[in-house]
GROMACS .gro file of C-alpha atoms in nm:
model
  154
    1MET     CA    1  16.959  10.106  13.179
    2PRO     CA    2  17.323  10.131  13.070
    3GLU     CA    3  17.638  10.086  13.293
    4PHE     CA    4  17.947  10.301  13.272
    5ILE     CA    5  18.314  10.267  13.335
    6SER     CA    6  18.625  10.441  13.283
    7VAL     CA    7  18.972  10.373  13.155
    8SER     CA    8  19.276  10.568  13.207
    9ALA     CA    9  19.619  10.570  13.053
   10SER     CA   10  19.928  10.794  13.060
   11SER     CA   11  19.905  11.098  12.824
   12TYR     CA   12  20.284  11.003  12.747
   13ASP     CA   13  20.172  10.648  12.632
   14PRO     CA   14  19.822  10.688  12.405
   15ALA     CA   15  19.900  10.338  12.232
   16SER     CA   16  19.814  10.161  12.579
   17LEU     CA   17  19.489  10.370  12.573
   18ALA     CA   18  19.429  10.224  12.253
   19SER     CA   19  19.466   9.870  12.331
   20LYS     CA   20  19.248   9.882  12.640
   21LEU     CA   21  18.992  10.049  12.422
   22SER     CA   22  19.006   9.777  12.177
   23GLU     CA   23  18.966   9.506  12.470
   24LYS     CA   24  18.658   9.663  12.602
   25SER     CA   25  18.520   9.711  12.246
   26ALA     CA   26  18.541   9.351  12.202
   27GLU     CA   27  18.313   9.324  12.558
   28GLY     CA   28  18.056   9.529  12.400
   29TRP     CA   29  18.189   9.863  12.557
   30GLN     CA   30  18.123  10.186  12.357
   31VAL     CA   31  18.323  10.506  12.395
   32VAL     CA   32  18.116  10.789  12.529
   33ALA     CA   33  18.390  11.047  12.581
   34ILE     CA   34  18.771  11.084  12.619
   35VAL     CA   35  18.905  11.362  12.833
   36PRO     CA   36  19.218  11.471  12.957
   37THR     CA   37  19.245  11.436  13.352
   38GLY     CA   38  19.587  11.574  13.458
   39GLY     CA   39  19.860  11.347  13.336
   40ASP     CA   40  19.635  11.096  13.224
   41ILE     CA   41  19.388  11.053  12.924
   42THR     CA   42  19.047  10.908  13.060
   43ALA     CA   43  18.805  10.739  12.837
   44PHE     CA   44  18.424  10.700  12.948
   45LEU     CA   45  18.252  10.377  12.832
   46SER     CA   46  17.893  10.246  12.840
   47ARG     CA   47  17.706   9.926  12.736
   48GLY     CA   48  17.377   9.792  12.840
   49VAL     CA   49  17.333   9.586  13.139
   50GLN     CA   50  17.400   9.218  13.101
   51ALA     CA   51  17.233   8.999  13.362
   52THR     CA   52  17.499   8.744  13.495
   53THR     CA   53  17.276   8.531  13.702
   54ALA     CA   54  16.974   8.304  13.588
   55THR     CA   55  16.755   8.490  13.865
   56ALA     CA   56  16.840   8.823  13.726
   57THR     CA   57  16.756   8.709  13.360
   58ALA     CA   58  16.433   8.546  13.450
   59ALA     CA   59  16.340   8.883  13.624
   60ALA     CA   60  16.410   9.076  13.343
   61PRO     CA   61  16.173   9.019  13.029
   62ALA     CA   62  16.360   9.214  12.775
   63GLN     CA   63  16.736   9.351  12.738
   64PHE     CA   64  16.761   9.714  12.695
   65ALA     CA   65  16.992   9.825  12.421
   66PRO     CA   66  17.138  10.169  12.448
   67THR     CA   67  16.949  10.393  12.209
   68PRO     CA   68  17.112  10.724  12.105
   69THR     CA   69  16.928  11.045  12.233
   70VAL     CA   70  16.977  11.372  12.051
   71ILE     CA   71  16.964  11.665  12.303
   72THR     CA   72  16.974  11.992  12.131
   73THR     CA   73  17.041  12.308  12.339
   74SER     CA   74  17.020  12.660  12.206
   75ALA     CA   75  17.269  12.912  12.314
   76PRO     CA   76  17.198  13.224  12.424
   77SER     CA   77  17.187  13.470  12.123
   78SER     CA   78  17.340  13.765  12.308
   79VAL     CA   79  17.666  13.589  12.414
   80ALA     CA   80  17.921  13.505  12.159
   81GLU     CA   81  18.224  13.331  12.289
   82PRO     CA   82  18.509  13.160  12.140
   83ALA     CA   83  18.542  12.777  12.158
   84GLY     CA   84  18.725  12.632  12.478
   85TRP     CA   85  18.740  12.696  12.820
   86GLY     CA   86  18.942  12.966  12.955
   87THR     CA   87  18.871  13.197  12.690
   88ALA     CA   88  18.692  13.553  12.767
   89PRO     CA   89  18.443  13.682  12.579
   90ALA     CA   90  18.529  13.967  12.335
   91GLN     CA   91  18.506  14.324  12.478
   92ALA     CA   92  18.219  14.520  12.370
   93VAL     CA   93  18.332  14.803  12.131
   94PRO     CA   94  18.165  15.123  12.272
   95GLN     CA   95  17.988  15.322  12.026
   96ALA     CA   96  18.113  15.662  11.885
   97ALA     CA   97  17.995  15.972  11.996
   98SER     CA   98  17.735  16.107  11.763
   99THR     CA   99  17.851  16.479  11.847
  100VAL     CA  100  18.184  16.624  11.889
  101PRO     CA  101  18.245  16.765  12.250
  102THR     CA  102  18.291  17.146  12.254
  103ILE     CA  103  18.597  17.258  12.449
  104THR     CA  104  18.548  17.593  12.643
  105THR     CA  105  18.815  17.803  12.806
  106SER     CA  106  18.796  17.962  13.141
  107ALA     CA  107  18.768  18.338  13.149
  108THR     CA  108  18.960  18.364  13.488
  109PRO     CA  109  19.322  18.344  13.424
  110VAL     CA  110  19.524  18.081  13.628
  111SER     CA  111  19.806  18.237  13.845
  112VAL     CA  112  20.150  18.100  13.756
  113SER     CA  113  20.358  18.046  14.043
  114GLY     CA  114  20.735  18.063  14.007
  115THR     CA  115  20.779  17.804  14.298
  116PRO     CA  116  20.710  17.452  14.212
  117ALA     CA  117  20.526  17.219  14.442
  118GLY     CA  118  20.700  17.062  14.721
  119TRP     CA  119  20.800  17.051  15.087
  120TYR     CA  120  20.939  17.377  15.211
  121HIS     CA  121  21.029  17.546  15.538
  122ASP     CA  122  20.724  17.631  15.736
  123PRO     CA  123  20.660  17.985  15.704
  124SER     CA  124  20.476  17.974  16.027
  125GLY     CA  125  20.764  17.825  16.235
  126ARG     CA  126  20.535  17.569  16.395
  127PHE     CA  127  20.674  17.259  16.203
  128GLU     CA  128  21.022  17.187  16.014
  129LEU     CA  129  20.831  17.161  15.697
  130ARG     CA  130  20.493  17.262  15.526
  131TYR     CA  131  20.371  17.130  15.183
  132TRP     CA  132  20.336  17.429  14.877
  133ASP     CA  133  20.098  17.290  14.630
  134ALA     CA  134  20.224  17.569  14.383
  135THR     CA  135  19.959  17.812  14.453
  136GLN     CA  136  19.916  17.796  14.841
  137TRP     CA  137  20.035  17.648  15.159
  138THR     CA  138  19.846  17.326  15.276
  139GLU     CA  139  19.780  17.173  15.597
  140HIS     CA  140  20.028  16.915  15.542
  141VAL     CA  141  20.327  16.957  15.789
  142SER     CA  142  20.619  16.725  15.873
  143ARG     CA  143  20.854  16.741  16.156
  144ALA     CA  144  21.153  16.481  16.208
  145GLY     CA  145  21.027  16.271  15.915
  146THR     CA  146  20.672  16.238  16.069
  147GLN     CA  147  20.374  16.365  15.881
  148PHE     CA  148  20.103  16.577  16.041
  149THR     CA  149  19.800  16.798  15.941
  150ASP     CA  150  19.776  17.171  16.057
  151PRO     CA  151  19.568  17.427  15.902
  152PRO     CA  152  19.804  17.709  15.778
  153VAL     CA  153  19.792  18.068  15.951
  154ALA     CA  154  19.751  18.346  15.703
   0.00000   0.00000   0.00000
């Protein structure tokens, strides 16, 4: 069974990490991965377990050497993402419509008012202002800057 350790160095001084890795390599350690961790660079190392006492040597009949294991994973074929974390998958492009939409016009003419939509003096006199939507008076009214709802009187 292998044992693992980690060695860290400042990302501003990668030469110190190289010297630490050289020391550990002489002790039989192998680099598993090197990853950025905040402002540091951390290297993960592994080696086979070495017995330090005579009793541990007698109990263990054989020394296990790390053997590389190939692990294959199949990525889902429906997802295609670019490499790297934090990248979003490409947006799916919508399919073009097979037919051209037909635009129909209304047979009833729309009345055009000469007065634009806005707040005007309330014709019923119950409130200070009433909202005109360019075609009819609405239920939206106002008195002293406070808005209310009041159905219009015909």
